Amino acid sequence: MSVTLGNNLTGFTITHDLIRRMIPELGKRLANADAAGTLDQAAARKLADWWSMFTTILDGHHTSEDSHVWPVVLAAEPGLAAIADTLEEQHDSLDGHLAGIDEGLRSLAAGESVLRPLLERIAAFDELMLGHLSLEEEHMVPVLRDKVTHEAYLGMLGSLAEGHDPADFVPTMPLLLEQATPVARQFMLGNMPPALRERYDSEWEPAYRSLVASLPPA
């Protein structure tokens, strides 16, 4: 029988997996559509809608790290304070790139010729984000998994849940779970309230699959 050691970081891990996949995938979809001559305003609008789901996930991830996750990590390992400060500073810079990409997609959907600078911004964002994730995973994630007590970890999760309506973020979960393993999917969805799970299965996941099917190919 296998035993899981440390705190379960499934949500954290699949979010990082999504970030690594999603940013270059946006660039590929844009470039492929341009090469095929199908990057019209309608395609750009659909890509903007798809990307907005990602920005919701990433905004929530960054906010929760700064407000809840890093304080718990620092309580267990105070020597990481300088790393936490660096990560928070990087969040501000990354959020600026995120807003710029969103603006570029909206401009593209409005018929403006902004593809080249948009692709350059996506590539720059991807490079910065990869370095940011590596810094987190080298220094903060091992402490969160192995040194933060289980009680403190559960308390952090409870604090994160307070004041948040699940309906605000559950509609983005089909994107988050799109390439998750069955085990990770069950972990993320298994304790969802029945009424919310019914909406997820009957409404939000089918809507997401329909949106993805309409996007330019990656």
Coordinates of C-alpha atoms in Angstrom, one line a residue:
M1 CA 0.0 0.0 0.0
S2 CA 1.4 3.4 -1.0
V3 CA 1.6 6.2 1.5
T4 CA 1.4 9.8 0.6
L5 CA 4.0 11.8 2.5
G6 CA 3.6 15.5 3.3
N7 CA 0.8 17.8 2.5
N8 CA -1.3 17.2 -0.6
L9 CA -0.3 19.9 -3.1
T10 CA -2.5 18.6 -6.0
G11 CA -4.2 21.9 -6.7
F12 CA -0.8 23.8 -6.5
T13 CA 0.9 21.3 -8.8
I14 CA -1.8 21.2 -11.5
T15 CA -1.9 25.0 -11.5
H16 CA 1.8 25.1 -12.2
D17 CA 1.3 22.4 -14.9
L18 CA -1.4 24.6 -16.5
I19 CA 0.8 27.7 -16.5
R20 CA 3.6 25.9 -18.2
R21 CA 1.2 24.6 -20.9
M22 CA -1.2 27.5 -21.4
I23 CA 1.1 30.4 -22.2
P24 CA 3.0 28.8 -25.1
E25 CA -0.2 27.2 -26.3
L26 CA -1.8 30.7 -26.7
G27 CA 1.2 31.7 -28.9
K28 CA 0.9 28.5 -31.0
R29 CA -2.8 29.0 -31.5
L30 CA -2.4 32.6 -32.6
A31 CA 0.6 31.8 -34.9
N32 CA -1.2 28.7 -36.5
A33 CA -4.3 30.7 -37.1
D34 CA -2.3 33.5 -38.7
A35 CA -0.4 31.1 -40.9
A36 CA -3.7 29.4 -42.0
G37 CA -5.4 32.8 -42.7
T38 CA -8.1 32.1 -40.1
L39 CA -7.2 34.6 -37.4
D40 CA -10.2 36.8 -37.8
Q41 CA -12.0 38.9 -35.2
A42 CA -14.3 36.0 -34.2
A43 CA -11.3 33.7 -33.6
A44 CA -9.6 36.4 -31.6
R45 CA -12.7 36.9 -29.4
K46 CA -12.8 33.1 -28.7
L47 CA -9.2 33.1 -27.8
A48 CA -9.7 36.1 -25.5
D49 CA -12.6 34.3 -23.7
W50 CA -10.4 31.2 -23.3
W51 CA -7.5 33.3 -22.0
S52 CA -9.7 35.1 -19.6
M53 CA -10.4 31.8 -17.8
F54 CA -6.7 31.4 -17.4
T55 CA -6.2 34.9 -16.0
T56 CA -8.9 34.2 -13.4
I57 CA -7.0 31.1 -12.3
L58 CA -3.6 32.8 -12.3
D59 CA -4.8 36.0 -10.5
G60 CA -6.3 33.8 -7.8
H61 CA -3.2 31.7 -7.6
H62 CA -0.9 34.7 -7.1
T63 CA -3.2 36.4 -4.7
S64 CA -3.6 33.3 -2.5
E65 CA 0.2 32.8 -2.5
D66 CA 0.9 36.4 -1.3
S67 CA -1.9 36.6 1.2
H68 CA -2.0 33.0 2.7
V69 CA 0.5 30.5 1.3
W70 CA 3.8 32.4 1.8
P71 CA 3.0 33.5 5.4
V72 CA 2.4 29.8 6.3
V73 CA 5.7 28.8 4.6
L74 CA 7.6 31.6 6.4
A75 CA 6.2 30.6 9.7
A76 CA 7.8 27.2 9.1
E77 CA 11.0 28.5 7.5
P78 CA 11.6 32.2 8.3
G79 CA 14.9 32.2 6.4
L80 CA 12.9 32.3 3.1
A81 CA 11.7 35.9 3.7
A82 CA 13.9 37.3 1.0
I83 CA 12.7 34.7 -1.5
A84 CA 9.0 35.5 -0.6
D85 CA 9.7 39.2 -1.2
T86 CA 11.2 38.4 -4.6
L87 CA 8.3 36.3 -5.6
E88 CA 5.8 38.9 -4.6
E89 CA 7.7 41.5 -6.6
Q90 CA 7.7 39.2 -9.6
H91 CA 3.9 38.8 -9.2
D92 CA 3.5 42.5 -9.8
S93 CA 5.6 42.4 -13.0
L94 CA 3.9 39.2 -14.2
D95 CA 0.5 40.7 -13.6
G96 CA 1.5 43.6 -15.9
H97 CA 2.4 41.2 -18.7
L98 CA -0.9 39.3 -18.1
A99 CA -2.9 42.6 -18.5
G100 CA -0.9 43.4 -21.6
I101 CA -1.7 40.1 -23.2
D102 CA -5.4 40.5 -22.4
E103 CA -5.3 44.0 -23.9
G104 CA -3.6 42.6 -27.0
L105 CA -6.2 39.9 -27.5
R106 CA -9.0 42.4 -27.1
S107 CA -7.3 44.7 -29.6
L108 CA -6.9 41.8 -32.1
A109 CA -10.6 41.0 -31.7
A110 CA -11.3 44.6 -32.5
G111 CA -9.5 44.3 -35.8
E112 CA -6.2 46.0 -34.9
S113 CA -2.9 44.7 -36.3
V114 CA -1.1 43.8 -33.0
L115 CA -0.2 40.2 -33.6
R116 CA 3.6 40.5 -33.8
P117 CA 4.0 42.5 -30.5
L118 CA 1.4 40.3 -28.9
L119 CA 3.4 37.1 -29.8
E120 CA 6.6 38.8 -28.5
R121 CA 4.9 39.7 -25.2
I122 CA 3.6 36.1 -24.8
A123 CA 7.1 34.7 -25.4
A124 CA 8.6 37.2 -22.8
F125 CA 5.8 36.3 -20.3
D126 CA 6.5 32.6 -20.8
E127 CA 10.2 33.0 -20.1
L128 CA 9.6 35.1 -17.0
M129 CA 7.0 32.7 -15.7
L130 CA 9.2 29.7 -16.1
G131 CA 11.9 31.3 -14.0
H132 CA 9.3 32.3 -11.4
L133 CA 7.8 28.8 -11.1
S134 CA 11.3 27.3 -10.8
L135 CA 12.1 29.7 -7.9
E136 CA 8.9 28.8 -6.1
E137 CA 9.4 25.1 -6.7
E138 CA 13.0 25.1 -5.5
H139 CA 12.5 27.0 -2.3
M140 CA 8.9 27.4 -1.2
V141 CA 7.1 24.2 -2.4
P142 CA 9.3 21.7 -0.4
V143 CA 8.6 23.6 2.8
L144 CA 4.9 23.8 2.0
R145 CA 4.8 20.1 1.4
D146 CA 7.1 18.8 4.0
K147 CA 7.7 21.3 6.8
V148 CA 4.3 23.1 7.3
T149 CA 2.3 21.0 9.8
H150 CA -0.8 19.4 8.5
E151 CA -2.9 21.4 10.9
A152 CA -1.4 24.7 9.7
Y153 CA -1.9 23.5 6.1
L154 CA -5.6 22.7 6.7
G155 CA -6.0 26.1 8.4
M156 CA -4.5 27.8 5.4
L157 CA -7.0 26.0 3.1
G158 CA -9.8 27.0 5.4
S159 CA -8.7 30.6 5.3
L160 CA -8.5 30.6 1.6
A161 CA -12.1 29.2 1.3
E162 CA -13.5 31.9 3.6
G163 CA -15.4 34.7 1.8
H164 CA -15.2 33.0 -1.6
D165 CA -18.3 31.9 -3.5
P166 CA -17.3 28.6 -5.2
A167 CA -19.4 29.6 -8.2
D168 CA -16.8 32.4 -8.8
F169 CA -14.0 29.9 -9.6
V170 CA -15.6 26.5 -10.4
P171 CA -16.5 27.6 -13.9
T172 CA -12.8 27.9 -14.7
M173 CA -12.0 24.4 -13.3
P174 CA -12.6 22.6 -16.7
L175 CA -9.5 24.4 -17.9
L176 CA -7.5 23.7 -14.8
L177 CA -8.5 20.0 -15.0
E178 CA -8.3 19.6 -18.7
Q179 CA -5.1 17.5 -18.6
A180 CA -5.2 16.4 -15.0
T181 CA -4.8 12.8 -14.1
P182 CA -7.9 10.9 -12.9
V183 CA -6.5 10.9 -9.4
A184 CA -6.0 14.7 -9.4
R185 CA -9.4 15.2 -11.0
Q186 CA -11.1 13.1 -8.3
F187 CA -9.2 15.0 -5.6
M188 CA -10.3 18.4 -6.9
L189 CA -13.9 17.4 -7.6
G190 CA -14.7 14.7 -5.1
N191 CA -15.8 16.9 -2.3
M192 CA -17.7 19.4 -4.3
P193 CA -21.3 20.0 -3.1
P194 CA -23.7 18.0 -5.1
A195 CA -25.6 21.0 -6.6
L196 CA -22.4 22.6 -7.7
R197 CA -21.0 19.3 -9.1
E198 CA -24.2 18.9 -11.1
R199 CA -23.7 22.3 -12.6
Y200 CA -20.1 21.6 -13.3
D201 CA -20.9 18.3 -15.1
S202 CA -24.0 19.6 -17.0
E203 CA -23.1 23.2 -17.7
W204 CA -19.5 24.4 -17.2
E205 CA -17.5 21.5 -18.5
P206 CA -19.6 21.1 -21.6
A207 CA -19.4 24.9 -22.3
Y208 CA -15.6 24.7 -21.9
R209 CA -15.3 21.8 -24.3
S210 CA -17.4 23.6 -26.8
L211 CA -15.2 26.7 -26.5
V212 CA -12.0 24.7 -26.9
A213 CA -13.4 22.9 -30.0
S214 CA -14.0 26.3 -31.6
L215 CA -10.5 27.6 -31.0
P216 CA -7.7 27.7 -33.7
P217 CA -5.6 24.6 -33.4
A218 CA -2.5 24.4 -31.3

